[in-house]
Coordinates of C-alpha atoms and ligand atoms in Angstrom, one line a residue:
M1065 CA 0.0 0.0 0.0
N1066 CA 1.3 3.5 -0.8
L1067 CA 2.3 5.4 2.3
G1068 CA 2.3 8.7 0.4
N1069 CA 4.7 11.6 1.0
C1070 CA 5.9 10.6 4.5
N1071 CA 7.4 13.5 6.4
T1072 CA 9.2 11.9 9.2
S1073 CA 12.3 9.7 9.6
N1074 CA 10.9 8.2 12.9
E1075 CA 10.7 4.4 12.1
A1076 CA 8.3 3.7 14.9
V1077 CA 5.8 6.2 13.5
K1078 CA 6.3 5.0 9.9
S1079 CA 5.8 1.3 10.8
W1080 CA 2.7 2.0 12.9
V1081 CA 1.1 4.1 10.2
Q1082 CA 1.9 1.3 7.7
E1083 CA 0.1 -1.1 10.0
M1084 CA -2.9 1.1 10.3
V1085 CA -3.0 1.8 6.5
H1086 CA -3.0 -1.9 6.0
L1087 CA -6.0 -2.2 8.4
C1088 CA -8.1 0.8 7.2
Q1089 CA -7.1 0.6 3.5
P1090 CA -7.5 4.3 2.6
D1091 CA -7.1 5.4 -1.0
Q1092 CA -4.5 8.0 0.0
V1093 CA -2.4 9.0 3.0
H1094 CA -1.9 12.7 3.7
W1095 CA 0.9 13.5 6.2
C1096 CA 0.0 16.7 7.8
D1097 CA 2.7 19.4 8.3
G1098 CA 0.6 22.0 10.0
S1099 CA 1.6 24.7 7.5
E1100 CA -0.5 27.7 6.4
A1101 CA -0.6 26.4 2.8
E1102 CA -1.9 23.0 4.0
K1103 CA -4.6 24.8 6.0
Q1104 CA -5.8 26.6 2.9
L1105 CA -5.7 23.5 0.8
L1106 CA -7.7 21.5 3.3
T1107 CA -10.1 24.3 4.1
A1108 CA -10.9 24.6 0.4
E1109 CA -11.4 20.9 0.1
A1110 CA -13.7 20.9 3.2
V1111 CA -15.8 23.7 1.7
K1112 CA -16.0 21.9 -1.6
S1113 CA -17.2 18.7 0.0
G1114 CA -19.7 20.5 2.2
V1115 CA -18.0 19.6 5.5
L1116 CA -17.5 23.4 6.1
V1117 CA -19.5 26.4 5.0
E1118 CA -17.6 29.6 4.4
L1119 CA -19.0 32.4 6.6
N1120 CA -19.2 36.0 5.5
Q1121 CA -15.5 36.9 5.3
Q1122 CA -16.1 40.6 5.8
K1123 CA -17.8 40.0 9.1
W1124 CA -16.1 36.7 10.1
P1125 CA -12.6 36.7 8.5
G1126 CA -11.1 33.2 8.4
C1127 CA -14.3 31.7 10.0
Y1128 CA -16.1 28.6 8.9
Y1129 CA -19.3 26.7 9.9
H1130 CA -19.8 23.0 10.5
R1131 CA -22.8 20.9 11.4
S1132 CA -22.2 17.5 13.0
N1133 CA -24.7 14.6 12.5
P1134 CA -27.7 15.4 14.8
N1135 CA -27.1 12.1 16.6
D1136 CA -23.5 13.1 17.3
V1137 CA -23.4 16.4 19.2
A1138 CA -21.6 15.7 22.5
R1139 CA -19.3 13.3 24.4
V1140 CA -20.8 9.8 24.8
E1141 CA -19.8 8.5 28.3
Q1142 CA -21.7 5.2 27.9
C1143 CA -19.5 4.4 24.8
T1144 CA -16.2 5.4 26.4
F1145 CA -14.0 2.6 27.7
I1146 CA -10.9 2.3 29.7
C1147 CA -9.3 -1.0 28.6
T1148 CA -6.8 -1.7 31.4
P1149 CA -5.6 -5.3 31.9
T1150 CA -8.0 -5.8 34.8
K1151 CA -11.4 -4.4 35.5
D1152 CA -10.1 -3.3 38.9
D1153 CA -7.5 -1.1 37.3
A1154 CA -10.2 0.9 35.6
G1155 CA -12.5 0.9 38.7
L1156 CA -16.3 1.0 38.9
T1157 CA -16.6 4.6 37.8
N1158 CA -15.3 3.7 34.3
N1159 CA -16.7 1.3 31.6
W1160 CA -14.2 -1.4 31.2
C1161 CA -13.5 -4.0 28.5
D1162 CA -10.7 -6.5 28.2
P1163 CA -8.1 -4.9 25.9
D1164 CA -7.7 -7.9 23.6
E1165 CA -11.4 -8.2 23.2
M1166 CA -11.7 -4.5 22.4
Y1167 CA -8.8 -4.5 19.9
V1168 CA -10.5 -7.3 18.0
K1169 CA -13.9 -5.6 18.0
L1170 CA -12.5 -2.2 16.9
H1171 CA -10.0 -3.5 14.4
D1172 CA -13.0 -5.4 12.8
L1173 CA -14.9 -2.1 12.6
A1174 CA -11.8 -0.3 11.3
R1175 CA -10.9 -2.9 8.7
G1176 CA -11.3 -1.4 5.2
A1177 CA -13.2 1.6 6.8
M1178 CA -11.2 4.2 4.9
K1179 CA -11.7 2.6 1.4
G1180 CA -12.3 5.4 -1.1
R1181 CA -11.2 7.9 1.6
T1182 CA -8.0 9.8 2.7
M1183 CA -6.2 8.9 5.9
Y1184 CA -4.7 12.0 7.5
V1185 CA -1.6 11.5 9.6
I1186 CA -1.7 14.3 12.3
P1187 CA 1.5 14.6 14.4
Y1188 CA 0.8 16.9 17.3
L1189 CA 2.5 18.2 20.5
M1190 CA 0.6 18.7 23.7
G1191 CA 2.4 21.4 25.7
P1192 CA 4.9 24.1 25.0
P1193 CA 7.9 23.0 22.9
G1194 CA 10.8 22.1 25.2
S1195 CA 8.6 21.3 28.2
K1196 CA 9.5 18.2 30.2
L1197 CA 5.7 17.6 30.6
A1198 CA 4.9 17.9 26.8
K1199 CA 3.7 14.8 25.0
V1200 CA 3.5 13.8 21.4
G1201 CA 0.5 12.0 19.8
I1202 CA -0.1 10.9 16.2
E1203 CA -3.7 10.8 15.3
L1204 CA -4.8 9.0 12.1
T1205 CA -8.2 10.1 11.0
D1206 CA -10.5 10.1 7.9
S1207 CA -12.1 13.4 9.0
I1208 CA -10.9 16.6 7.4
Y1209 CA -12.9 18.4 10.2
V1210 CA -10.8 16.7 12.8
V1211 CA -7.6 17.8 11.0
L1212 CA -8.7 21.4 10.9
N1213 CA -9.7 21.4 14.5
M1214 CA -6.6 19.6 15.7
R1215 CA -4.6 22.2 13.9
I1216 CA -6.1 24.8 16.1
M1217 CA -6.2 22.8 19.4
T1218 CA -2.7 21.5 19.3
R1219 CA 0.8 22.3 18.1
M1220 CA 0.5 20.3 14.9
G1221 CA 3.3 19.2 12.5
L1222 CA 7.0 20.0 12.9
P1223 CA 7.0 20.8 16.7
A1224 CA 5.7 17.3 17.3
Y1225 CA 8.3 15.5 15.3
E1226 CA 11.0 17.7 16.8
H1227 CA 9.9 16.9 20.3
L1228 CA 9.6 13.2 19.5
G1229 CA 12.9 12.7 17.7
L1230 CA 13.5 9.1 17.1
R1231 CA 11.8 7.9 20.2
R1232 CA 8.8 5.5 20.2
D1233 CA 6.8 6.9 23.1
F1234 CA 4.1 8.7 21.2
N1235 CA 0.4 8.2 21.7
R1236 CA -1.1 6.1 19.0
G1237 CA -4.6 7.4 18.1
L1238 CA -6.8 6.0 15.4
H1239 CA -10.1 7.6 14.4
C1240 CA -12.6 6.3 11.9
L1241 CA -15.8 8.1 11.2
L1242 CA -17.5 4.9 9.9
D1243 CA -21.2 5.6 9.2
L1244 CA -21.9 7.6 12.5
N1245 CA -24.3 4.9 13.7
P1246 CA -24.4 5.4 17.5
D1247 CA -24.5 1.6 17.8
R1248 CA -21.0 1.4 16.4
R1249 CA -19.6 4.4 18.4
F1250 CA -16.7 3.5 20.7
I1251 CA -14.1 5.7 22.4
A1252 CA -11.6 3.2 23.7
H1253 CA -8.4 3.8 25.7
F1254 CA -5.6 1.4 26.1
P1255 CA -3.5 3.2 28.8
K1256 CA -0.8 0.5 29.0
D1257 CA -0.2 0.8 25.2
N1258 CA -0.6 4.6 25.1
T1259 CA -3.2 3.9 22.5
I1260 CA -6.7 5.3 21.6
I1261 CA -9.2 4.0 19.1
S1262 CA -12.3 6.1 18.4
V1263 CA -14.9 5.0 15.9
G1264 CA -18.3 6.1 14.8
S1265 CA -18.3 9.8 15.9
G1266 CA -17.1 13.0 14.4
Y1267 CA -17.6 15.4 17.3
G1268 CA -15.4 17.2 19.8
G1269 CA -14.0 15.3 22.7
N1270 CA -14.8 12.0 21.1
V1271 CA -12.5 12.6 18.2
L1272 CA -10.0 15.4 18.9
L1273 CA -7.9 12.8 20.5
G1274 CA -5.3 15.2 22.1
K1275 CA -7.9 16.6 24.3
K1276 CA -10.0 14.4 26.7
C1277 CA -8.5 11.1 25.4
L1278 CA -4.8 11.8 25.6
A1279 CA -4.5 14.9 27.8
L1280 CA -6.9 13.5 30.5
R1281 CA -7.6 9.8 30.3
I1282 CA -4.2 8.5 29.1
G1283 CA -2.6 11.5 30.7
S1284 CA -4.0 10.8 34.2
Y1285 CA -2.8 7.2 33.9
L1286 CA 0.7 8.3 32.9
A1287 CA 0.7 11.1 35.5
R1288 CA 0.2 8.6 38.4
Q1289 CA 3.1 6.6 37.1
E1290 CA 5.3 9.6 36.6
G1291 CA 4.4 11.7 39.6
W1292 CA 2.3 14.5 38.2
L1293 CA -1.3 15.5 37.8
A1294 CA -3.4 15.6 34.6
E1295 CA -6.6 17.6 35.4
H1296 CA -9.8 19.0 33.9
M1297 CA -8.8 22.5 35.0
L1298 CA -8.4 26.0 33.6
I1299 CA -5.3 28.0 34.6
L1300 CA -5.4 31.7 35.0
G1301 CA -3.1 34.5 36.3
V1302 CA -4.4 37.4 38.3
E1303 CA -2.3 40.6 38.1
S1304 CA -2.7 43.2 40.7
P1305 CA -2.3 47.0 40.0
E1306 CA 1.1 46.6 41.6
G1307 CA 2.1 44.0 39.1
E1308 CA 2.0 41.0 41.4
K1309 CA 0.9 37.8 39.5
T1310 CA -0.9 34.9 41.2
F1311 CA -1.7 31.8 39.3
V1312 CA -4.8 29.7 40.0
A1313 CA -6.1 26.4 38.6
A1314 CA -9.8 25.5 38.7
A1315 CA -11.7 22.3 38.1
F1316 CA -15.4 22.8 37.1
P1317 CA -17.3 20.0 35.3
S1318 CA -18.0 20.3 31.6
A1319 CA -20.0 23.4 30.6
C1320 CA -19.7 24.8 34.2
G1321 CA -17.7 27.9 33.5
K1322 CA -14.0 27.2 33.0
T1323 CA -13.7 29.1 29.7
N1324 CA -15.6 32.1 31.1
F1325 CA -13.6 32.2 34.3
A1326 CA -10.2 31.8 32.6
M1327 CA -10.7 34.9 30.4
M1328 CA -12.8 37.0 32.8
V1329 CA -12.6 40.8 32.6
P1330 CA -12.8 42.3 36.1
P1331 CA -15.6 44.7 36.8
K1332 CA -15.0 48.5 36.7
H1333 CA -14.4 48.6 40.5
F1334 CA -11.2 46.5 40.0
A1335 CA -9.4 49.2 38.0
G1336 CA -5.8 48.1 37.3
W1337 CA -6.5 44.4 37.9
K1338 CA -6.1 42.0 35.0
V1339 CA -6.9 38.3 34.5
W1340 CA -4.6 36.4 32.1
T1341 CA -5.6 33.1 30.5
V1342 CA -3.1 30.2 30.6
G1343 CA -5.6 27.5 29.7
D1344 CA -9.3 27.0 29.7
D1345 CA -9.8 23.2 30.0
I1346 CA -6.8 21.1 30.9
A1347 CA -3.8 21.5 33.3
W1348 CA -0.8 19.3 33.6
M1349 CA 0.9 20.0 36.9
K1350 CA 4.1 18.8 38.5
P1351 CA 6.0 19.8 41.6
G1352 CA 9.1 21.9 40.7
A1353 CA 12.5 21.8 42.3
D1354 CA 11.5 24.7 44.5
G1355 CA 8.6 22.7 46.0
R1356 CA 5.8 24.6 44.2
L1357 CA 3.3 23.1 41.9
Y1358 CA 3.9 24.1 38.3
A1359 CA 1.2 23.9 35.6
I1360 CA 1.2 23.9 31.8
N1361 CA -1.7 24.1 29.4
P1362 CA -1.1 21.2 27.0
E1363 CA -3.5 22.8 24.4
A1364 CA -3.0 25.5 21.8
G1365 CA -6.6 26.6 21.3
Y1366 CA -10.1 26.6 22.9
F1367 CA -13.0 24.3 22.1
G1368 CA -15.6 26.4 23.9
V1369 CA -19.3 26.4 24.6
V1370 CA -21.0 29.0 22.3
P1371 CA -24.5 29.7 23.8
G1372 CA -24.4 32.4 26.3
T1373 CA -21.3 34.0 24.9
N1374 CA -21.7 37.7 24.3
T1375 CA -19.8 41.0 24.9
K1376 CA -21.1 41.3 28.4
S1377 CA -20.6 37.7 29.7
N1378 CA -17.2 37.1 27.9
P1379 CA -15.9 40.1 25.9
N1380 CA -12.5 38.4 25.3
A1381 CA -14.2 35.4 23.8
M1382 CA -16.4 37.5 21.6
H1383 CA -13.2 39.3 20.4
M1384 CA -11.3 36.1 19.7
I1385 CA -14.0 34.2 17.8
R1386 CA -14.3 37.0 15.3
R1387 CA -11.6 35.4 13.2
D1388 CA -10.0 32.1 12.3
T1389 CA -12.7 30.2 14.1
I1390 CA -14.7 27.0 13.3
F1391 CA -18.3 27.2 14.6
T1392 CA -20.0 23.8 15.1
N1393 CA -23.8 23.4 15.5
V1394 CA -24.8 27.1 15.8
G1395 CA -27.5 28.8 13.7
L1396 CA -26.6 30.0 10.1
T1397 CA -28.2 32.9 8.2
A1398 CA -28.5 33.1 4.4
D1399 CA -25.8 35.8 4.2
G1400 CA -23.1 33.8 6.0
D1401 CA -23.7 35.1 9.5
V1402 CA -24.0 33.0 12.7
W1403 CA -26.5 33.1 15.5
W1404 CA -26.9 31.5 18.9
E1405 CA -29.0 31.9 22.1
G1406 CA -27.5 34.6 24.2
M1407 CA -25.6 36.4 21.4
D1408 CA -25.6 40.2 21.4
G1409 CA -28.4 42.0 19.5
P1410 CA -31.7 40.7 18.2
P1411 CA -32.0 37.3 16.6
P1412 CA -32.3 37.1 12.8
G1413 CA -35.8 37.1 11.4
E1414 CA -35.1 33.8 9.8
C1415 CA -32.1 31.4 9.6
L1416 CA -31.2 27.7 9.6
D1417 CA -30.8 26.0 13.0
W1418 CA -28.0 23.7 14.0
R1419 CA -29.8 20.8 12.2
G1420 CA -30.1 22.8 9.0
E1421 CA -33.9 23.4 9.5
K1422 CA -35.7 26.7 9.1
W1423 CA -35.7 28.6 12.3
T1424 CA -37.4 31.9 13.3
P1425 CA -37.6 33.7 16.7
A1426 CA -41.1 32.1 17.1
S1427 CA -39.6 28.6 16.9
K1428 CA -39.9 26.4 20.0
E1429 CA -36.6 24.6 19.3
K1430 CA -33.2 26.1 20.1
C1431 CA -31.4 27.7 17.2
A1432 CA -27.9 26.7 18.3
H1433 CA -27.4 23.3 20.0
P1434 CA -26.8 23.9 23.8
N1435 CA -23.4 22.1 23.3
S1436 CA -22.5 24.1 20.1
R1437 CA -18.9 25.1 20.1
F1438 CA -16.2 27.4 18.7
T1439 CA -12.7 26.2 17.9
T1440 CA -10.3 29.1 18.0
P1441 CA -6.5 29.5 18.4
M1442 CA -5.4 30.8 21.8
Q1443 CA -3.4 33.5 20.1
N1444 CA -6.7 35.2 19.3
N1445 CA -7.4 35.7 23.0
P1446 CA -6.5 39.3 24.0
A1447 CA -6.0 38.0 27.6
M1448 CA -3.6 35.1 26.7
A1449 CA -0.9 34.9 29.3
P1450 CA 2.6 35.1 27.8
E1451 CA 3.6 32.4 30.2
V1452 CA 1.5 29.9 28.2
E1453 CA 4.7 29.2 26.1
D1454 CA 6.9 28.8 29.2
P1455 CA 8.2 25.2 29.2
N1456 CA 8.4 25.3 33.0
G1457 CA 4.8 26.3 33.4
V1458 CA 3.3 28.7 36.1
P1459 CA 3.4 28.2 39.9
I1460 CA 0.0 27.5 41.2
S1461 CA -1.1 29.2 44.5
A1462 CA -4.7 28.1 44.6
I1463 CA -6.7 25.1 43.4
I1464 CA -10.5 25.7 43.1
F1465 CA -13.1 23.0 42.8
G1466 CA -16.5 24.1 41.5
G1467 CA -19.9 22.6 40.8
R1468 CA -23.2 23.6 39.2
R1469 CA -25.5 23.4 42.1
A1470 CA -28.9 25.0 42.5
T1471 CA -28.8 24.4 46.3
T1472 CA -26.5 23.3 49.2
L1473 CA -23.1 24.4 47.9
P1474 CA -22.2 28.0 49.0
L1475 CA -20.6 30.6 46.7
V1476 CA -17.1 30.1 48.2
F1477 CA -15.2 28.5 51.0
Q1478 CA -11.7 27.5 51.7
A1479 CA -10.7 23.9 52.8
F1480 CA -8.9 23.6 56.1
N1481 CA -5.9 21.9 54.6
W1482 CA -4.7 19.7 51.6
I1483 CA -6.4 16.4 52.7
H1484 CA -9.6 18.2 53.5
G1485 CA -9.4 20.0 50.1
V1486 CA -8.9 16.6 48.4
Y1487 CA -12.0 15.4 50.2
V1488 CA -14.0 18.5 49.1
G1489 CA -12.9 18.0 45.4
A1490 CA -13.5 14.3 45.6
M1491 CA -17.1 14.6 46.8
M1492 CA -18.1 17.5 44.5
G1493 CA -21.5 17.1 43.0
S1494 CA -22.7 18.9 39.9
E1495 CA -25.8 19.0 37.6
M1496 CA -25.1 17.2 34.3
T1497 CA -25.0 19.5 31.2
A1498 CA -25.3 19.2 27.5
A1499 CA -21.6 18.5 27.1
A1500 CA -22.3 14.8 27.4
V1501 CA -25.3 12.8 26.1
G1502 CA -27.9 12.0 28.7
G1503 CA -29.0 12.9 32.3
R1504 CA -29.1 16.7 31.9
G1505 CA -29.9 18.5 35.1
Q1506 CA -29.4 15.5 37.4
V1507 CA -26.9 16.0 40.2
R1508 CA -24.2 13.4 40.2
R1509 CA -20.8 13.1 42.0
D1510 CA -18.1 14.4 39.7
P1511 CA -14.9 14.1 41.6
M1512 CA -12.5 16.9 40.7
A1513 CA -14.6 17.3 37.5
M1514 CA -12.8 14.1 36.4
L1515 CA -15.6 11.5 36.5
P1516 CA -15.7 11.1 32.7
F1517 CA -11.9 11.6 32.3
C1518 CA -10.0 9.6 34.9
G1519 CA -8.1 6.9 33.0
Y1520 CA -7.8 4.5 36.0
N1521 CA -9.4 3.5 39.3
M1522 CA -10.8 6.7 41.0
G1523 CA -9.8 5.4 44.5
D1524 CA -6.2 5.2 43.3
Y1525 CA -6.6 8.7 41.8
F1526 CA -7.6 10.1 45.2
R1527 CA -4.7 8.3 46.8
H1528 CA -2.4 9.9 44.2
W1529 CA -3.8 13.4 45.0
I1530 CA -3.2 12.8 48.7
R1531 CA 0.4 11.6 48.0
M1532 CA 1.2 14.7 46.0
R1533 CA 1.2 16.6 49.2
K1534 CA 4.6 15.0 50.2
H1535 CA 6.2 16.4 47.1
L1536 CA 5.2 20.0 47.7
R1537 CA 6.8 22.4 50.1
H1538 CA 4.5 25.4 49.1
I1539 CA 1.1 23.8 49.1
P1540 CA -1.6 25.4 47.0
R1541 CA -4.6 26.4 49.1
I1542 CA -7.8 24.6 48.1
F1543 CA -11.2 26.3 47.6
A1544 CA -14.7 25.4 46.6
V1545 CA -17.0 27.6 44.5
N1546 CA -20.5 27.5 43.1
W1547 CA -21.7 30.2 40.6
F1548 CA -25.0 28.5 40.1
R1549 CA -26.9 28.6 43.4
K1550 CA -30.6 29.6 42.9
D1551 CA -33.2 31.3 45.0
K1552 CA -36.7 29.8 45.5
D1553 CA -37.9 31.5 42.3
G1554 CA -35.2 29.8 40.3
N1555 CA -33.0 32.9 39.8
F1556 CA -29.2 32.7 40.2
L1557 CA -28.3 34.1 43.6
W1558 CA -24.9 35.4 42.4
P1559 CA -24.5 37.5 39.2
G1560 CA -21.4 35.5 38.2
F1561 CA -19.1 36.2 35.2
S1562 CA -17.1 39.4 35.8
D1563 CA -18.3 39.6 39.4
N1564 CA -16.5 36.3 40.0
M1565 CA -13.5 38.5 40.2
R1566 CA -14.7 39.4 43.8
V1567 CA -14.5 35.7 44.7
L1568 CA -11.1 35.4 43.0
K1569 CA -9.8 38.4 44.8
W1570 CA -10.7 36.9 48.2
I1571 CA -9.0 33.6 47.1
I1572 CA -5.7 35.2 46.1
D1573 CA -5.8 37.4 49.2
R1574 CA -6.2 34.2 51.3
C1575 CA -3.2 32.6 49.5
N1576 CA -1.1 35.7 50.1
G1577 CA -2.2 35.9 53.8
R1578 CA -4.1 39.1 53.4
A1579 CA -7.8 38.3 54.0
G1580 CA -9.8 37.2 57.0
A1581 CA -12.3 34.4 57.2
E1582 CA -14.7 32.7 59.6
E1583 CA -14.5 29.0 60.5
T1584 CA -17.6 27.0 59.6
P1585 CA -18.3 23.2 59.4
L1586 CA -17.5 23.3 55.7
G1587 CA -14.3 25.3 55.9
W1588 CA -13.2 29.0 56.0
V1589 CA -15.7 31.5 54.6
P1590 CA -15.3 35.2 54.0
R1591 CA -16.9 37.5 56.6
A1592 CA -18.9 40.5 55.4
G1593 CA -15.8 42.8 55.7
D1594 CA -13.5 40.3 53.9
F1595 CA -15.5 40.3 50.7
D1596 CA -15.5 43.3 48.3
L1597 CA -19.1 44.1 47.1
A1598 CA -18.3 47.7 46.2
G1599 CA -19.8 49.0 42.9
M1600 CA -22.3 46.2 42.6
E1601 CA -25.7 47.3 41.4
N1602 CA -28.7 45.6 42.9
F1603 CA -26.7 43.3 45.1
S1604 CA -26.7 43.5 48.8
A1605 CA -24.8 42.0 51.7
E1606 CA -28.0 40.1 52.5
Q1607 CA -27.9 38.5 49.1
L1608 CA -24.3 37.4 49.6
D1609 CA -25.4 35.9 52.9
E1610 CA -28.1 33.9 51.1
A1611 CA -25.6 32.7 48.5
Q1612 CA -23.3 31.7 51.4
T1613 CA -25.9 29.9 53.5
I1614 CA -24.8 26.6 55.0
S1615 CA -27.9 24.5 55.7
V1616 CA -27.3 21.6 58.0
D1617 CA -30.4 19.8 56.6
E1618 CA -29.1 20.2 53.0
W1619 CA -25.7 19.0 54.1
K1620 CA -27.1 15.9 55.8
K1621 CA -28.7 15.0 52.5
E1622 CA -25.5 15.8 50.7
I1623 CA -23.5 13.5 52.8
L1624 CA -26.0 10.7 52.1
E1625 CA -25.7 11.4 48.4
E1626 CA -21.9 11.0 48.7
N1627 CA -22.7 7.3 49.6
E1628 CA -23.2 6.6 45.9
L1629 CA -19.6 7.3 45.2
M1630 CA -18.4 5.8 48.5
F1631 CA -20.2 2.5 47.6
H1632 CA -18.8 2.5 44.1
L1633 CA -15.3 2.8 45.5
H1634 CA -15.7 0.8 48.7
D1635 CA -12.6 -1.3 48.1
S1636 CA -10.3 1.5 47.0
M1637 CA -11.5 4.7 48.9
P1638 CA -8.5 6.0 50.8
K1639 CA -9.2 5.9 54.6
E1640 CA -8.1 9.5 54.9
L1641 CA -11.2 10.5 52.9
I1642 CA -13.5 8.4 55.0
F1643 CA -12.0 10.1 58.1
Q1644 CA -12.6 13.5 56.5
R1645 CA -16.2 12.5 56.1
E1646 CA -16.5 11.5 59.8
L1647 CA -15.0 14.9 60.8
L1648 CA -17.5 16.8 58.6
V1649 CA -20.4 14.9 60.2
A1650 CA -19.0 15.7 63.6
R1651 CA -18.6 19.4 62.8
L1652 CA -22.2 19.6 61.4
Ligands
GTP170 P1 -16.3 22.7 28.8 O1 -15.7 23.4 27.6 O2 -17.4 21.8 28.5 O3 -15.3 22.0 29.7 O4 -17.0 23.9 29.6 P2 -16.5 25.1 30.6 O5 -16.3 24.6 32.0 O6 -15.4 25.8 29.9 O7 -17.8 26.1 30.6 P3 -18.1 27.5 30.0 O8 -17.2 28.6 30.5 O9 -18.0 27.4 28.5 O10 -19.5 27.8 30.5 C1 -20.6 27.0 30.3 C2 -21.9 27.7 30.5 O11 -22.0 28.2 31.8 C3 -22.1 28.8 29.5 O12 -23.5 28.8 29.0 C4 -21.9 30.1 30.3 O13 -22.7 31.2 29.9 C5 -22.3 29.6 31.7 N1 -21.6 30.3 32.8 C6 -20.2 30.5 32.9 N2 -19.9 31.2 33.9 C7 -21.0 31.5 34.6 C8 -21.3 32.2 35.8 O14 -20.4 32.8 36.5 N3 -22.6 32.3 36.1 C9 -23.6 31.8 35.4 N4 -24.9 31.9 35.8 N5 -23.4 31.1 34.3 C10 -22.1 30.9 33.9
SPV171 C1 -16.0 18.9 27.9 O1 -17.0 18.2 27.6 O2 -15.5 19.0 29.1 C2 -15.4 19.7 26.8 C3 -15.9 19.5 25.5 O3 -14.5 20.4 27.1 S1 -15.2 18.1 24.7 O4 -14.0 18.4 24.0 O5 -16.3 17.6 23.8 O6 -14.9 17.1 25.7
MN172 MN1 -14.0 20.4 29.3

């Protein structure tokens, strides 16, 4: 079979591609180089074949539009597998399948699957070039959409080959679209082999294999072996008017506010303060020689939730998606404009919705799918932190765990210490969102926002977190937040978005020993005088109190709901966390 114009001298890469070409039998093999010329060529091809629609280039320079299959619009957790040698290695929070069995099943599906099609070979680097934490993957795919998205989301092409050299330790990722039949949709991970096979989907986290599959599921597995953390966290830097920069990492479940928080613009009252984005979804963190925890963002772009994005909620995002962006599953007007719920200005009189059906403001259906996304290079973000390219990463002073909770969880509190913080993160509950298929709105335990992304046994993952403490001399402080608490009429109690700066300010002041707090059964909470509400319209100290209420009855119920996870992990739950639960019960 013709391997095409192969652009690497790495024999391990070549022989694996050869093997997969033999399996999938594409008509052609295209070795991606990540160049601008290649981007133009592939974009033109994608427009010609209808995979992309060119948007109005005056209004949206370099922007294109894509619709995925209506049955294929989010991650599919029920079809996601961790194929470790034993079921116990994957743990009860993951779907498991024997690796040999899964290889046979998926190789059968992939056999001949690229006949009449092109196989694209995508070399990509996760992390800044030269970083000890950076990792190389090769993704083979028959989707031109995947190539164009991976080009934005990763450092694709030469930097990957340069980082890899002649080594063999790259992630092997195979992706076949097949016929997009949900019955033949599998996202399978083989952590021991550093291998991923994804078939039957063309959407987001299922197929951009550098993201959730490598950076989190395989990443977390490698991280435990190698002594670091792979987390579903944004990374941001807060700069004070005096120029002091404090870096923070925050884990919120999917569609619970990471992108918005990571590029927040502080309210007027915080003149001179600036928030810098290092990453909006994934953090790889490792203790440095100085005993601090250093974080890199392995990604190079953002795959962000579109609905709700406007110049008020996220002005930086509105600015950055104005060019070089791929929009997936939003509304499309006849003159090449896009629309989504929560965009600035009035809706168009008529357009096509995310399915391609006629939509008007009177329609009952949503115009944009709730999990519609933009893919945009991080260089477009006016708030991008220059440190994002630093191979050493940024030192983390605070770790924040968040949930989407209409009740129970207060706006903010600080954990008493590292182990207590690990317990708070481990027991975090959150309402399920449109980012994954099924269960929307139901509260479930989502430990560290990693339930769908941990590549091994969750109990061992908690133990790994507890153990990290020993490798740190400057321990990040741990906090919990909830932007989504509601009053009895169903309105959000906290305005959120830019006002989250007030919470962030208290957090960094706590880290730098400058803010007071009151001890409660849950942890340390800001007292009225510790929390800056100045310049807020229509928001009173009483409303803050309501958002901060700790109800013993609600927490009794919460602790019982934690049992679901406790039972699931009964064999592997570290006793330190069981003890933390006893202490919480006693304090309440
Ligand atoms: P993933 O990309 O799926 O990992 O999501 P994410 O965690 O980056 O979430 P994102 O920032 O995209 O926000 C998801 C949704 O939550 C959007 O509809 C936002 O408008 C909404 N949201 C974000 N921050 C806030 C907030 O502070 N308050 C309220 N009420 N909604 C918010
Ligand atoms: C998430 O679901 O957490 C995302 C989107 O960030 S996806 O890439 O589809 O996983
Ligand atoms: Mn995410």
